PDB file of C-alpha atoms in Angstrom:
ATOM      1  CA  MET A   1     121.725 252.426  85.739  1.00 60.00           C
ATOM      2  CA  ALA A   2     118.695 254.595  85.543  1.00 71.00           C
ATOM      3  CA  TYR A   3     117.166 253.169  83.531  1.00 89.00           C
ATOM      4  CA  ILE A   4     117.483 249.198  84.638  1.00 92.00           C
ATOM      5  CA  PRO A   5     113.870 250.065  86.535  1.00 93.00           C
ATOM      6  CA  LEU A   6     112.572 250.897  82.454  1.00 94.00           C
ATOM      7  CA  ILE A   7     113.376 248.146  80.556  1.00 95.00           C
ATOM      8  CA  ILE A   8     113.221 246.240  84.072  1.00 96.00           C
ATOM      9  CA  PHE A   9     109.045 247.594  83.742  1.00 97.00           C
ATOM     10  CA  ILE A  10     109.055 247.065  80.161  1.00 97.00           C
ATOM     11  CA  ILE A  11     110.366 242.905  80.165  1.00 97.00           C
ATOM     12  CA  SER A  12     107.657 241.632  82.858  1.00 98.00           C
ATOM     13  CA  SER A  13     104.896 244.469  81.125  1.00 97.00           C
ATOM     14  CA  LEU A  14     105.717 242.206  78.039  1.00 97.00           C
ATOM     15  CA  ILE A  15     105.154 238.888  79.683  1.00 97.00           C
ATOM     16  CA  ILE A  16     102.204 240.103  81.838  1.00 97.00           C
ATOM     17  CA  CYS A  17     100.919 241.183  78.847  1.00 96.00           C
ATOM     18  CA  ILE A  18     101.093 237.385  76.892  1.00 96.00           C
ATOM     19  CA  PHE A  19      99.634 236.429  80.143  1.00 96.00           C
ATOM     20  CA  ASP A  20      97.077 238.366  80.670  1.00 94.00           C
ATOM     21  CA  ILE A  21      95.725 238.464  76.753  1.00 92.00           C
ATOM     22  CA  LYS A  22      96.118 233.825  76.966  1.00 92.00           C
ATOM     23  CA  SER A  23      94.632 232.923  80.661  1.00 92.00           C
ATOM     24  CA  LEU A  24      92.838 236.667  81.967  1.00 90.00           C
ATOM     25  CA  HIS A  25      95.511 235.979  84.792  1.00 92.00           C
ATOM     26  CA  LEU A  26      98.821 238.022  85.910  1.00 95.00           C
ATOM     27  CA  PRO A  27     102.266 235.888  86.575  1.00 96.00           C
ATOM     28  CA  LEU A  28     102.106 237.531  90.191  1.00 96.00           C
ATOM     29  CA  LEU A  29     105.864 236.152  90.615  1.00 97.00           C
ATOM     30  CA  VAL A  30     107.069 238.816  87.957  1.00 97.00           C
ATOM     31  CA  LEU A  31     104.692 241.625  89.335  1.00 97.00           C
ATOM     32  CA  TYR A  32     106.246 240.439  92.860  1.00 97.00           C
ATOM     33  CA  VAL A  33     110.765 240.190  92.039  1.00 97.00           C
ATOM     34  CA  SER A  34     109.932 243.512  88.799  1.00 97.00           C
ATOM     35  CA  PHE A  35     107.941 245.023  91.324  1.00 97.00           C
ATOM     36  CA  ILE A  36     110.441 245.198  94.675  1.00 97.00           C
ATOM     37  CA  THR A  37     113.687 244.772  91.585  1.00 96.00           C
ATOM     38  CA  SER A  38     112.506 248.550  90.737  1.00 96.00           C
ATOM     39  CA  SER A  39     112.042 249.679  93.932  1.00 96.00           C
ATOM     40  CA  VAL A  40     115.501 248.630  95.036  1.00 96.00           C
ATOM     41  CA  PHE A  41     116.690 250.080  91.724  1.00 96.00           C
ATOM     42  CA  PHE A  42     115.060 253.824  93.366  1.00 95.00           C
ATOM     43  CA  ILE A  43     115.680 253.706  96.791  1.00 95.00           C
ATOM     44  CA  LEU A  44     119.788 253.385  95.948  1.00 94.00           C
ATOM     45  CA  ASN A  45     119.484 256.343  93.319  1.00 93.00           C
ATOM     46  CA  ASP A  46     116.698 258.628  94.838  1.00 93.00           C
ATOM     47  CA  PHE A  47     115.266 258.176  98.449  1.00 95.00           C
ATOM     48  CA  GLU A  48     113.247 260.629  98.546  1.00 94.00           C
ATOM     49  CA  ASP A  49     112.052 260.759  94.317  1.00 94.00           C
ATOM     50  CA  PHE A  50     110.973 256.877  95.565  1.00 96.00           C
ATOM     51  CA  LEU A  51     109.395 257.833  98.698  1.00 96.00           C
ATOM     52  CA  LEU A  52     106.852 259.471  95.617  1.00 96.00           C
ATOM     53  CA  ARG A  53     106.884 256.876  93.291  1.00 96.00           C
ATOM     54  CA  ILE A  54     105.109 254.379  97.151  1.00 97.00           C
ATOM     55  CA  ALA A  55     102.950 257.663  96.740  1.00 97.00           C
ATOM     56  CA  ALA A  56     102.058 256.534  92.590  1.00 96.00           C
ATOM     57  CA  ALA A  57     102.120 253.739  93.521  1.00 97.00           C
ATOM     58  CA  ALA A  58      99.115 253.272  96.459  1.00 97.00           C
ATOM     59  CA  SER A  59      97.191 255.768  95.589  1.00 96.00           C
ATOM     60  CA  LEU A  60      96.708 253.783  91.590  1.00 96.00           C
ATOM     61  CA  PHE A  61      96.163 250.698  93.906  1.00 97.00           C
ATOM     62  CA  ALA A  62      93.348 252.238  96.156  1.00 97.00           C
ATOM     63  CA  LEU A  63      91.508 253.976  92.834  1.00 96.00           C
ATOM     64  CA  PHE A  64      91.569 250.918  91.294  1.00 96.00           C
ATOM     65  CA  PHE A  65      90.515 248.566  93.706  1.00 96.00           C
ATOM     66  CA  PHE A  66      87.495 251.782  94.373  1.00 96.00           C
ATOM     67  CA  CYS A  67      86.736 251.436  90.519  1.00 94.00           C
ATOM     68  CA  ARG A  68      86.442 246.857  91.553  1.00 94.00           C
ATOM     69  CA  LEU A  69      84.141 247.959  94.557  1.00 95.00           C
ATOM     70  CA  ILE A  70      81.818 249.938  92.692  1.00 94.00           C
ATOM     71  CA  THR A  71      82.217 247.702  89.863  1.00 89.00           C
ATOM     72  CA  ARG A  72      81.720 244.754  91.917  1.00 90.00           C
ATOM     73  CA  GLY A  73      84.350 243.072  91.160  1.00 86.00           C
ATOM     74  CA  LYS A  74      84.677 243.152  87.283  1.00 87.00           C
ATOM     75  CA  LEU A  75      87.962 244.648  86.945  1.00 90.00           C
ATOM     76  CA  GLY A  76      90.292 242.009  88.414  1.00 91.00           C
ATOM     77  CA  TRP A  77      93.066 242.051  91.253  1.00 94.00           C
ATOM     78  CA  GLY A  78      95.588 241.546  88.602  1.00 94.00           C
ATOM     79  CA  ASP A  79      94.872 244.413  87.330  1.00 95.00           C
ATOM     80  CA  ILE A  80      94.802 246.890  90.552  1.00 96.00           C
ATOM     81  CA  GLN A  81      98.640 245.098  91.638  1.00 97.00           C
ATOM     82  CA  TYR A  82      99.616 245.852  87.557  1.00 98.00           C
ATOM     83  CA  SER A  83      98.663 249.066  88.234  1.00 97.00           C
ATOM     84  CA  ALA A  84     100.539 250.015  90.906  1.00 97.00           C
ATOM     85  CA  PHE A  85     103.908 248.752  89.375  1.00 98.00           C
ATOM     86  CA  CYS A  86     102.753 251.089  86.557  1.00 97.00           C
ATOM     87  CA  ALA A  87     102.964 254.005  89.028  1.00 97.00           C
ATOM     88  CA  LEU A  88     105.545 252.883  90.491  1.00 97.00           C
ATOM     89  CA  LEU A  89     107.007 253.918  87.099  1.00 95.00           C
ATOM     90  CA  THR A  90     105.271 256.138  85.976  1.00 96.00           C
ATOM     91  CA  GLY A  91     105.427 258.933  89.457  1.00 93.00           C
ATOM     92  CA  LEU A  92     102.724 260.554  90.490  1.00 88.00           C
ATOM     93  CA  PRO A  93     101.673 262.898  88.138  1.00 87.00           C
ATOM     94  CA  LEU A  94     102.312 261.026  85.252  1.00 95.00           C
ATOM     95  CA  ALA A  95     100.466 257.287  86.320  1.00 96.00           C
ATOM     96  CA  PHE A  96      97.035 259.470  86.685  1.00 96.00           C
ATOM     97  CA  ALA A  97      97.998 260.967  83.471  1.00 97.00           C
ATOM     98  CA  ALA A  98      99.205 257.341  82.318  1.00 97.00           C
ATOM     99  CA  VAL A  99      95.160 255.357  83.732  1.00 96.00           C
ATOM    100  CA  LEU A 100      93.642 258.450  81.413  1.00 97.00           C
ATOM    101  CA  ALA A 101      95.734 257.857  78.893  1.00 97.00           C
ATOM    102  CA  SER A 102      94.766 253.867  79.364  1.00 97.00           C
ATOM    103  CA  CYS A 103      90.928 254.504  79.788  1.00 95.00           C
ATOM    104  CA  LEU A 104      90.542 256.302  75.843  1.00 97.00           C
ATOM    105  CA  LEU A 105      93.499 253.715  74.621  1.00 96.00           C
ATOM    106  CA  ALA A 106      90.906 251.008  75.804  1.00 93.00           C
ATOM    107  CA  ALA A 107      88.137 252.610  74.049  1.00 92.00           C
ATOM    108  CA  LEU A 108      89.488 254.003  71.329  1.00 93.00           C
ATOM    109  CA  PHE A 109      90.322 249.571  70.914  1.00 89.00           C
ATOM    110  CA  PHE A 110      86.998 248.871  71.555  1.00 84.00           C
ATOM    111  CA  LEU A 111      85.404 251.638  69.137  1.00 86.00           C
ATOM    112  CA  ILE A 112      87.198 250.171  66.143  1.00 86.00           C
ATOM    113  CA  ALA A 113      86.568 246.147  67.804  1.00 79.00           C
ATOM    114  CA  LYS A 114      83.145 247.044  67.228  1.00 79.00           C
ATOM    115  CA  PHE A 115      82.854 248.563  64.407  1.00 81.00           C
ATOM    116  CA  ILE A 116      84.862 246.268  62.390  1.00 81.00           C
ATOM    117  CA  LYS A 117      82.438 243.779  63.887  1.00 71.00           C
ATOM    118  CA  ARG A 118      85.060 241.309  65.576  1.00 64.00           C
ATOM    119  CA  PRO A 119      84.342 238.593  67.120  1.00 63.00           C
ATOM    120  CA  ILE A 120      86.506 237.252  69.921  1.00 59.00           C
ATOM    121  CA  LEU A 121      85.194 241.005  71.919  1.00 59.00           C
ATOM    122  CA  GLN A 122      81.216 238.975  71.417  1.00 59.00           C
ATOM    123  CA  SER A 123      82.254 236.249  73.415  1.00 57.00           C
ATOM    124  CA  LYS A 124      84.122 237.632  75.980  1.00 61.00           C
ATOM    125  CA  LYS A 125      83.265 238.022  79.194  1.00 68.00           C
ATOM    126  CA  LYS A 126      86.262 239.332  80.589  1.00 77.00           C
ATOM    127  CA  ILE A 127      88.126 242.181  78.380  1.00 83.00           C
ATOM    128  CA  PRO A 128      92.659 242.196  79.879  1.00 91.00           C
ATOM    129  CA  PHE A 129      92.529 245.629  80.890  1.00 94.00           C
ATOM    130  CA  THR A 130      96.463 244.829  81.830  1.00 96.00           C
ATOM    131  CA  PRO A 131      97.734 245.376  77.773  1.00 97.00           C
ATOM    132  CA  PHE A 132      96.539 249.023  77.542  1.00 97.00           C
ATOM    133  CA  MET A 133      97.174 249.899  81.772  1.00 97.00           C
ATOM    134  CA  PHE A 134     100.791 249.320  79.853  1.00 98.00           C
ATOM    135  CA  LEU A 135     101.258 250.976  76.524  1.00 97.00           C
ATOM    136  CA  GLY A 136      98.979 253.894  78.813  1.00 97.00           C
ATOM    137  CA  SER A 137     102.196 253.724  80.057  1.00 97.00           C
ATOM    138  CA  ILE A 138     104.876 253.744  77.785  1.00 97.00           C
ATOM    139  CA  PHE A 139     103.093 256.528  75.815  1.00 95.00           C
ATOM    140  CA  VAL A 140     102.742 259.307  79.188  1.00 95.00           C
ATOM    141  CA  ILE A 141     107.231 257.541  79.580  1.00 94.00           C
ATOM    142  CA  PHE A 142     107.729 258.656  76.518  1.00 93.00           C
ATOM    143  CA  LEU A 143     106.076 260.848  75.185  1.00 92.00           C
ATOM    144  CA  LEU A 144     105.315 263.883  78.460  1.00 81.00           C
TER     145      LEU A 144
END
């Protein structure tokens, strides 16, 4: 039963990432239902742990919201909301490691893409960040 939130996270994140890559929009209904369902499982399993996870989600939401303010809206609302979902799954100490891993993965991707001169990056003004948050969170969950 402890793996149910992780399974929900992986399946819903794959759906969310596909939408983000194709349209630069997140299916918020999928995100909200996944967040609430995972929260219920965490509440039923260990309420004190749930409170720490909600603190992590609120912290990342605030951090990404602040980034949105600084960049004048360059970071999308979906990315802000998805960061809270990632933090709910990773927990408080690992949530910030997941953000760092996400940023490093995105930077590595763009360096490689720039090196091989992929035309898709030159034509896009906005880049989907959700897939990098997903990969960073998975990296942290399984490897740390």
